[in-house]
Coordinates of C-alpha atoms and ligand atoms in Angstrom, one line a residue:
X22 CA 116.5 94.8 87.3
X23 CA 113.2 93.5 88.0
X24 CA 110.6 95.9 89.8
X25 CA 110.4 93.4 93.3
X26 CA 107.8 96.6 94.6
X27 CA 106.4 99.8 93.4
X28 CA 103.8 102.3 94.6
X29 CA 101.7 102.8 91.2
X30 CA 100.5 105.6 92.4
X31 CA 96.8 104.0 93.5
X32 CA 98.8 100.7 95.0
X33 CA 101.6 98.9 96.2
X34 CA 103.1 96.2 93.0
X35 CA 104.8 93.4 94.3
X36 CA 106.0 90.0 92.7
X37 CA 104.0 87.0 94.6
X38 CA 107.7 85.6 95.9
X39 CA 106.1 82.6 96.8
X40 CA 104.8 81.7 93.2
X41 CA 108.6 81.8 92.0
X42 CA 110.0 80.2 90.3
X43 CA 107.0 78.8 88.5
X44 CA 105.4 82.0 87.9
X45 CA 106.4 85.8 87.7
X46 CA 102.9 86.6 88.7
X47 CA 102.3 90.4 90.2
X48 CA 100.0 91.3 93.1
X49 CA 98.4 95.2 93.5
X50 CA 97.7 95.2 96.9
X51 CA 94.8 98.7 97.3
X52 CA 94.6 97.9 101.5
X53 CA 96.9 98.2 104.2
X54 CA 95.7 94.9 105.6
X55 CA 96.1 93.0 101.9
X56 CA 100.1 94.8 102.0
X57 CA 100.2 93.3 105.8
X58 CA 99.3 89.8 104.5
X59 CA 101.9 89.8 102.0
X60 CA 104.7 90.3 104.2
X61 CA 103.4 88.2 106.7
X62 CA 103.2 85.3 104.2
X63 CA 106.5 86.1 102.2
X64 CA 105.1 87.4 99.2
X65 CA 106.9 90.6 99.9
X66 CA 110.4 89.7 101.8
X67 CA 113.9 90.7 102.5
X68 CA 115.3 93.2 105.1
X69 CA 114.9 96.4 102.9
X70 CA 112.1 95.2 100.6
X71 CA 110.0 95.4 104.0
X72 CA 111.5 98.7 104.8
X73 CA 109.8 100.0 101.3
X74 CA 106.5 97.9 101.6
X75 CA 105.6 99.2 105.3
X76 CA 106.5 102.6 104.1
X77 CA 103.8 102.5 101.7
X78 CA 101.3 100.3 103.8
X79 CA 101.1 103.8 105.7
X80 CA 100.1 105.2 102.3
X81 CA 97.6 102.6 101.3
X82 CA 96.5 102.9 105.3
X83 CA 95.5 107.1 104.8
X84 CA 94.7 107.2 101.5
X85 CA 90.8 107.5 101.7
X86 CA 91.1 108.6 105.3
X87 CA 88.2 111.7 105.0
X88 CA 89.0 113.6 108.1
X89 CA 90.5 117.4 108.5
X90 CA 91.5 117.2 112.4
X91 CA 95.1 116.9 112.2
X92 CA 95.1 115.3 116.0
X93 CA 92.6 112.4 114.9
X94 CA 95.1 112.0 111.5
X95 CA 98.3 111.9 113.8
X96 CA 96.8 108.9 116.2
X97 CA 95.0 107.4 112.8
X98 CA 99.3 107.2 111.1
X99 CA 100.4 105.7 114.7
X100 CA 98.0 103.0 114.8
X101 CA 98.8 101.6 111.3
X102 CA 102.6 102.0 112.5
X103 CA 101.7 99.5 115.4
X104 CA 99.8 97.6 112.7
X105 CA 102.1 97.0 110.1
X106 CA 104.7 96.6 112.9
X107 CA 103.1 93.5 114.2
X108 CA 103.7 92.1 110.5
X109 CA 107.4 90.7 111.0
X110 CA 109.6 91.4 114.2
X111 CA 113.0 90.9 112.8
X112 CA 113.9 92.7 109.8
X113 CA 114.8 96.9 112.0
X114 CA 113.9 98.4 108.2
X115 CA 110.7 97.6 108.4
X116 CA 110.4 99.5 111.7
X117 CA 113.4 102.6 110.8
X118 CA 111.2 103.1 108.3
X119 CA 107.5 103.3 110.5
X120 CA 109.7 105.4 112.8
X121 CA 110.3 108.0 110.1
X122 CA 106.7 108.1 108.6
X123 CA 105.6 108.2 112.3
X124 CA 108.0 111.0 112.8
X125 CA 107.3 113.0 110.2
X126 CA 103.2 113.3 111.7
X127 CA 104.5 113.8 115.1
X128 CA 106.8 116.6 114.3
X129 CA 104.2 118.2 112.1
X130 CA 101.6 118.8 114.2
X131 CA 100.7 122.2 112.8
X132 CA 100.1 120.8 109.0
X133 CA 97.1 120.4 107.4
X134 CA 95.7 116.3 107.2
X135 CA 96.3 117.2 103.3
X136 CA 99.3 118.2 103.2
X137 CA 100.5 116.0 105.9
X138 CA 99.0 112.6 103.2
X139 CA 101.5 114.3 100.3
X140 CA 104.2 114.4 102.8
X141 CA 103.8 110.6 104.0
X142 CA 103.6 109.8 100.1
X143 CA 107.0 111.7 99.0
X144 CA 108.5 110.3 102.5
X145 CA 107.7 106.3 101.1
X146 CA 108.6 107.2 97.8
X147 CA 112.0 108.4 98.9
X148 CA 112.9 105.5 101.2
X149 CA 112.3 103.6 97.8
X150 CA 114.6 105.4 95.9
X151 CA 117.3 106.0 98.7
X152 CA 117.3 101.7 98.8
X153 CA 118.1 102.1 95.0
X154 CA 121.0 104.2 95.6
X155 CA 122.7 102.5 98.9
X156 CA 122.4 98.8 96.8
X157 CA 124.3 100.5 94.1
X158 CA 126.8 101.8 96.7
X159 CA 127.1 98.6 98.5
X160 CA 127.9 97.0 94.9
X161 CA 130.1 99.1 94.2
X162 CA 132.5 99.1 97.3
X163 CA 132.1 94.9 97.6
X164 CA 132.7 93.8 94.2
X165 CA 136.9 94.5 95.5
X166 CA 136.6 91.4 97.0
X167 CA 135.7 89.3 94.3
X168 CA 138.2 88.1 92.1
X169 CA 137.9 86.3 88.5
X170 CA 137.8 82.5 88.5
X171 CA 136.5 82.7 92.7
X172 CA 134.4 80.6 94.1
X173 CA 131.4 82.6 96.0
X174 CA 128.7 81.5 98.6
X175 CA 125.6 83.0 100.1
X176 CA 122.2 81.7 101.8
X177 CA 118.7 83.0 101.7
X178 CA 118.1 85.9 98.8
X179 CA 119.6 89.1 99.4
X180 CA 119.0 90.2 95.7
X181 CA 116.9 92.3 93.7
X182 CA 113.9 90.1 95.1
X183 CA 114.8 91.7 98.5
X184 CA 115.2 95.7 97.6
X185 CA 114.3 98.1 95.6
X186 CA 117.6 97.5 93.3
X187 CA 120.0 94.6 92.4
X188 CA 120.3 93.9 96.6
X189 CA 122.4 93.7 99.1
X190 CA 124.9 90.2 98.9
X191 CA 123.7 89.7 95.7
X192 CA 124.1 93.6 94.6
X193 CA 128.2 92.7 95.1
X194 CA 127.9 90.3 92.5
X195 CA 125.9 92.1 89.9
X196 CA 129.1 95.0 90.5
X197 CA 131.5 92.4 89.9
X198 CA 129.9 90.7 86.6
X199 CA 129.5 94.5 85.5
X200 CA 133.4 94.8 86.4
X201 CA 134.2 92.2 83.9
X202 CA 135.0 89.7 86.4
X203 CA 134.8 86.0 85.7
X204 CA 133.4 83.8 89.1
X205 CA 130.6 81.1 90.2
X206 CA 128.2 80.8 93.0
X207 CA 126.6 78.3 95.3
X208 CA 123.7 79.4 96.7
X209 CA 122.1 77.4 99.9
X210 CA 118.9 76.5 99.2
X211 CA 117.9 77.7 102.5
X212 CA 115.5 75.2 104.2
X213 CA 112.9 75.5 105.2
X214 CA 111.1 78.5 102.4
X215 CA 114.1 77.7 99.9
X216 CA 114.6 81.2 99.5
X217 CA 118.2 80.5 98.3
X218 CA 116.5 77.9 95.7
X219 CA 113.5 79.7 94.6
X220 CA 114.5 83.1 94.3
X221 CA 118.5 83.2 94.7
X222 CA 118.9 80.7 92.1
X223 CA 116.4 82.1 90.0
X224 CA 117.4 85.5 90.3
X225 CA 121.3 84.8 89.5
X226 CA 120.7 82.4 86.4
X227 CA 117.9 85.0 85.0
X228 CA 121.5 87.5 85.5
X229 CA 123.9 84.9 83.9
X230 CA 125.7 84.6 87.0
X231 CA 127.5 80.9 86.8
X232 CA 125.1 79.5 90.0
X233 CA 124.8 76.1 91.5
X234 CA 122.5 74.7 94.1
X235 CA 123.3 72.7 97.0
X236 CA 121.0 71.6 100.1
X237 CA 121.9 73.8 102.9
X238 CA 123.8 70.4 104.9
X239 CA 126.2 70.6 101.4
X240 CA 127.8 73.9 102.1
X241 CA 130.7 71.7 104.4
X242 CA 131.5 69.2 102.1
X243 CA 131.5 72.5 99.3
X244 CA 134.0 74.2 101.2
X245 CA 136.3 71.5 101.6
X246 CA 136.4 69.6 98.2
X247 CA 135.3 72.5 96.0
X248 CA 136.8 75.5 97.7
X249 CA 135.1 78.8 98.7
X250 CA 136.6 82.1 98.6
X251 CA 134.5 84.3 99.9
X252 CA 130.9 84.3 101.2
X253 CA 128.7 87.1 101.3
X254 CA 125.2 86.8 103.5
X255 CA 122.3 90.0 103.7
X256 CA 121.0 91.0 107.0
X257 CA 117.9 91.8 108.6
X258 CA 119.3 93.5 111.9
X259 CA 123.0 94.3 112.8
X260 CA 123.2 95.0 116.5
X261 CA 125.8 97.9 117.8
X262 CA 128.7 95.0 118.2
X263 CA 128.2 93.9 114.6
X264 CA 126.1 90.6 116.2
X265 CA 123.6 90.4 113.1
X266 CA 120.4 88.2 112.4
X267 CA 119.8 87.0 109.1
X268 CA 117.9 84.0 107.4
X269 CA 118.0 81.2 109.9
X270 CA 121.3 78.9 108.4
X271 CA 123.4 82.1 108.5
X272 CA 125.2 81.3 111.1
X273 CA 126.3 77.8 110.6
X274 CA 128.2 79.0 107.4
X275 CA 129.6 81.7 109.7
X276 CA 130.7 78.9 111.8
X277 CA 131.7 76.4 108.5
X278 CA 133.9 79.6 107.1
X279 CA 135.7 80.3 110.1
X280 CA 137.0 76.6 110.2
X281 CA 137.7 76.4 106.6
X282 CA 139.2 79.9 106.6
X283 CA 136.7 81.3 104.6
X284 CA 136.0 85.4 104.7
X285 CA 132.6 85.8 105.9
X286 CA 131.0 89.2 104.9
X287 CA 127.5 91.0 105.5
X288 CA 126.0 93.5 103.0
X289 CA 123.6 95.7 104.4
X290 CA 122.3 99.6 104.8
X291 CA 122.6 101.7 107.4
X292 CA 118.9 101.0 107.5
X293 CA 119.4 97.3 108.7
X294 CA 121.1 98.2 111.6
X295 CA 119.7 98.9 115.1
X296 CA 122.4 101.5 117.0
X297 CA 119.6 101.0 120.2
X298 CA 120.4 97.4 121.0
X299 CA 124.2 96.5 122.0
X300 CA 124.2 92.5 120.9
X301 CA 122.5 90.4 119.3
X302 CA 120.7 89.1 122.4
X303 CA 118.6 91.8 122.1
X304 CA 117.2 91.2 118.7
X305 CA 113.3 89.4 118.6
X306 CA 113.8 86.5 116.5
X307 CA 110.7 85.3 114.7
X308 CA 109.4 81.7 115.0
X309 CA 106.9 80.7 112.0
X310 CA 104.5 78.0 112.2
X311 CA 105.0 74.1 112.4
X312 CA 103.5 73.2 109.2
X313 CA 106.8 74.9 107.2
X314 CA 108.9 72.4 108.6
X315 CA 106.5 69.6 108.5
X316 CA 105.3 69.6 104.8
X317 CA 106.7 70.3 101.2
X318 CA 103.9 72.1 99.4
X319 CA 100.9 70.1 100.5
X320 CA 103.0 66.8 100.7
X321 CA 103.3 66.2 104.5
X322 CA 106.6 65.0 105.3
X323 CA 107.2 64.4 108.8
X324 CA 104.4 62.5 111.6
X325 CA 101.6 64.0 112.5
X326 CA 101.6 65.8 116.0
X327 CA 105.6 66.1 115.8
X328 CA 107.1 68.8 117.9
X329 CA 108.7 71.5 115.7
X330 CA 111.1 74.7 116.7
X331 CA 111.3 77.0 113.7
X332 CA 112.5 79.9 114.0
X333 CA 113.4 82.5 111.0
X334 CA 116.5 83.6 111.7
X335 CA 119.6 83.5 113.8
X336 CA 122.3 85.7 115.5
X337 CA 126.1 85.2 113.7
X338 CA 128.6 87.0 116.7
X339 CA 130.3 89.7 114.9
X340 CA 133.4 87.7 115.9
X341 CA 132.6 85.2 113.1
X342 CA 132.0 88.5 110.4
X343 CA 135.5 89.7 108.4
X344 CA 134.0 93.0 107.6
X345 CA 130.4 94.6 106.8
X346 CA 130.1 96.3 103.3
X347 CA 127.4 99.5 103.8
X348 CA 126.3 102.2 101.2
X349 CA 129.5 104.0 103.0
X350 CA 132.3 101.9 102.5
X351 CA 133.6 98.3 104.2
X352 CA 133.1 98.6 108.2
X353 CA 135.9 96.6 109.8
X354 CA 137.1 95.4 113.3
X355 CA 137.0 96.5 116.3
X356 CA 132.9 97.1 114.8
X357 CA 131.8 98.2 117.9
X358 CA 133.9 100.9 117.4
X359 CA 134.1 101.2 113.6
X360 CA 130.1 100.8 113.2
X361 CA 129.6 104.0 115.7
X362 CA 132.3 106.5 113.6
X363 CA 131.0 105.3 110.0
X364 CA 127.3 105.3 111.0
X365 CA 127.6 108.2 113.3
X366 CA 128.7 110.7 111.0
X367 CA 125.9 109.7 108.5
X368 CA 122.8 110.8 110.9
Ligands
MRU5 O1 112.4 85.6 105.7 P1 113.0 86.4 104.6 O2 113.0 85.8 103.3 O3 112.4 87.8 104.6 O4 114.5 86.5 105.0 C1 115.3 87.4 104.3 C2 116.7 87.3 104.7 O5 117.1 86.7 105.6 C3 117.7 88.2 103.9 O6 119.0 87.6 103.8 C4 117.8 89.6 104.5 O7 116.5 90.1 104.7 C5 118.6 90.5 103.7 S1 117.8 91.0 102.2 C6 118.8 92.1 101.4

C-alpha cells in the first residue's frame, strides 16, 4: 500500500492529497506549523491519518527545543497539543492521540527533557504502527460481509489515503479482493472536496477494485435501478450511542439505505470513537470556507456575494447504522450497550 505518511526520521512525508489525482507529489513537512497547514488544507486527511500526523507534529514541535528544565518542556508539549488541536475539530484521533503524547509528559514529570523527546518519538511512532495493525483487523472481520458478484457503496475516502495501512471502509475491501472474492463499487464523489472522486476512485482502480463514479445526488437512482448490497462509510467520531460523524453526505446514504433496505456499516478504531460524549449532539462539526462551495478550482461557479453553509461533516443516528466493524470484531445493537463491553475491556 502506498506510504499516505511517515516520520523519516528528520520529518513528517505525506502525499499532497490535494494534487491527486493529477499528481503523486510528496511533501516533507520539517515544522510543526508547515504539518498544521497540511491538515488544515487537506493535504493530510482522514480520521486516523490525522491521529498519526498530530502525533508527530509534537515531534516536529520539540525536536530542536534546547532546554533541560523538565517543567518549561512539559508546558512547551501542552501548548503545541492546543496548537495542533486547533487544526481540525472533528476527526477524536487527532485529539486521543494529543491526549496520549500530552499524557505521557504529564505523567513523567521526574524524566529528563532528553529522554522525555525519545519517549514522545517512540509514542508517535507506535500510534503509526498500531493504525497499521487495527486496519488489518478491521479488514479482516468486515470482508464476511462481502459476497462475490455484490454490489458495494461508500462516500468520501476511508482508504489507504486516510491511515497508516489499506484504511478503514476501504481496508474491508482490500480483505475481500485478497479473499478471492469477485464484487464492484460505486464510490460518491463526495461534493464539495471530491474526496470520493479524487482519492476513492483513484485509490481503488490503482488496487484493481471494479469502481464507478457517480455524483453524490446518483447514489438514489444507484440503489434502485442498479442495486446495492451493502455500504460501508469511515468515521471521524462515534459517540457513546453509536451516533457517528463522517464526511458531510454520510448521512443521506444512511437515510437512502434504510429505505432501500440497504445494510449500512461504519469501519473505524477504537481510536475514532469518543466514550466522553453520549450522542452525536455533542460532537463540533467543522464548517469550511465559502469559496469550496462556490468555485471549482479557480472557475467560480455560483454569484458572487452568495450565502453559503458548508459544513464538513454530519451526524448519521446510530439507529440508521446495521453494525460497526472495529479492530475487535463487528459491534452490534443495542450499541450503547455493545460499544461499552467491546471497548471497555480493551482500555
Ligand atoms: O475531510 P476529510 O477528508 O478529512 O474527511 C474524511 C472522512 O470523512 C473519512 O470518511 C473519515 O475520516 C474516515 S477515514 C478512515
Amino acid at each position: 500500500m502506498i506510504d499516505t505518511i511517515k516520520w523519516t526520521g528528520h520529518s513528517v512525508r505525506i502525499i499532497d492529497q490535494t494534487q491527486l489525482p493529477n499528481k503523486l507529489i510528496y511533501l516533507d513537512c520539517r515544522k510543526v506549523e508547515t504539518l498544521w497547514g497540511a491538515i488544515k488544507t487537506l493535504k493530510v486527511r482522514g480520521a486516523p491519518a490525522l491521529g498519526i500526523a498530530a502525533a508527530y507534529g509534537v515531534v516536529l514541535g520539540i525536536r530542536d527545543y534546547q532546554g533541560t528544565d523538565t517543567a518549561a518542556f512539559v508546558r512547551r508539549v501542552c501548548e503545541l497539543c492546543d496548537y495542533i488541536g486547533g487544526s481540525r475539530p472533528t476527526a477524536v484521533n487527532l485529539f486521543n492521540a494529543l491526549a496520549q503524547m500530552r499524557g505521557l509528559v504529564l505523567y513523567n514529570p521526574d524524566k529528563t527533557v532528553a529522554i522525555l523527546k525519545a519517549v514522545l518519538e517512540a509514542e508517535a511512532n507506535a500510534i503509526y504502527e498500531e493504525d497499521r495493525a487495527v486496519c488489518r483487523a478491521m479488514g479482516q472481520y468486515g470482508a464476511g460481509l462481502i459476497h462475490s458478484r455484490d454490489t458495494v457503496m461508500t462516500i468520501c475516502n476511508a482508504g489507504a489515503l486516510a491511515t497508516a495501512d489499506y484504511g478503514t471502509a476501504l481496508g474491508v475491501m482490500y480483505a475481500a479482493k485478497a479473499a478471492g472474492k469477485k464484487f464492484k463499487v460505486y464510490s460518491l464523489e463526495t461534493r464539495p472536496l471530491l474526496q470520493g472522486a479524487r482519492l476513492t476512485a483513484w485509490e481503488l482502480q490503482k488496487n484493481k477494485i471494479d469502481v464507478t463514479l457517480i455524483c453524490d445526488n446518483m447514489a438514489a437512482t444507484v440503489m434502485r435501478d442498479k442495486g446495492v448490497d451493502i455500504i460501508f462509510t469511515g468515521a471521524d467520531r462515534i459517540a457513546s450511542n453509536g451516533d457517528t460523524a463522517n464526511k458531510i453526505g454520510t448521512y443521506m446514504l444512511a437515510v437512502l439505505a434504510k429505505y432501500h433496505k440497504v445494510p449500512f456499516y461504519v469501519v473505524a478504531p477504537k481510536t475514532t470513537f469518543d466514550l466522553k460524549i453520549k450522542s452525536g449532539k455533542d460532537i463540533p462539526i467543522e464548517e469550511r470556507s465559502a469559496e469550496e462551495v462556490t468555485s471549482f478550482g479557480f472557475r467560480r461557479t455560483a454569484p458572487e456575494g452568495i450565502k453559503v453553509f458548508n459544513p464538513s461533516f454530519d451526524v448519521t443516528p446510530h439507529e440508521l447504522i446495521s453494525g460497526i466493524i472495529t479492530e475487535y470484531g463487528i459491534i452490534q445493537k443495542p450499541f450503547a450497550a455493545s460499544i461499552k463491553r467491546v471497548l471497555a475491556q480493551q482500555v
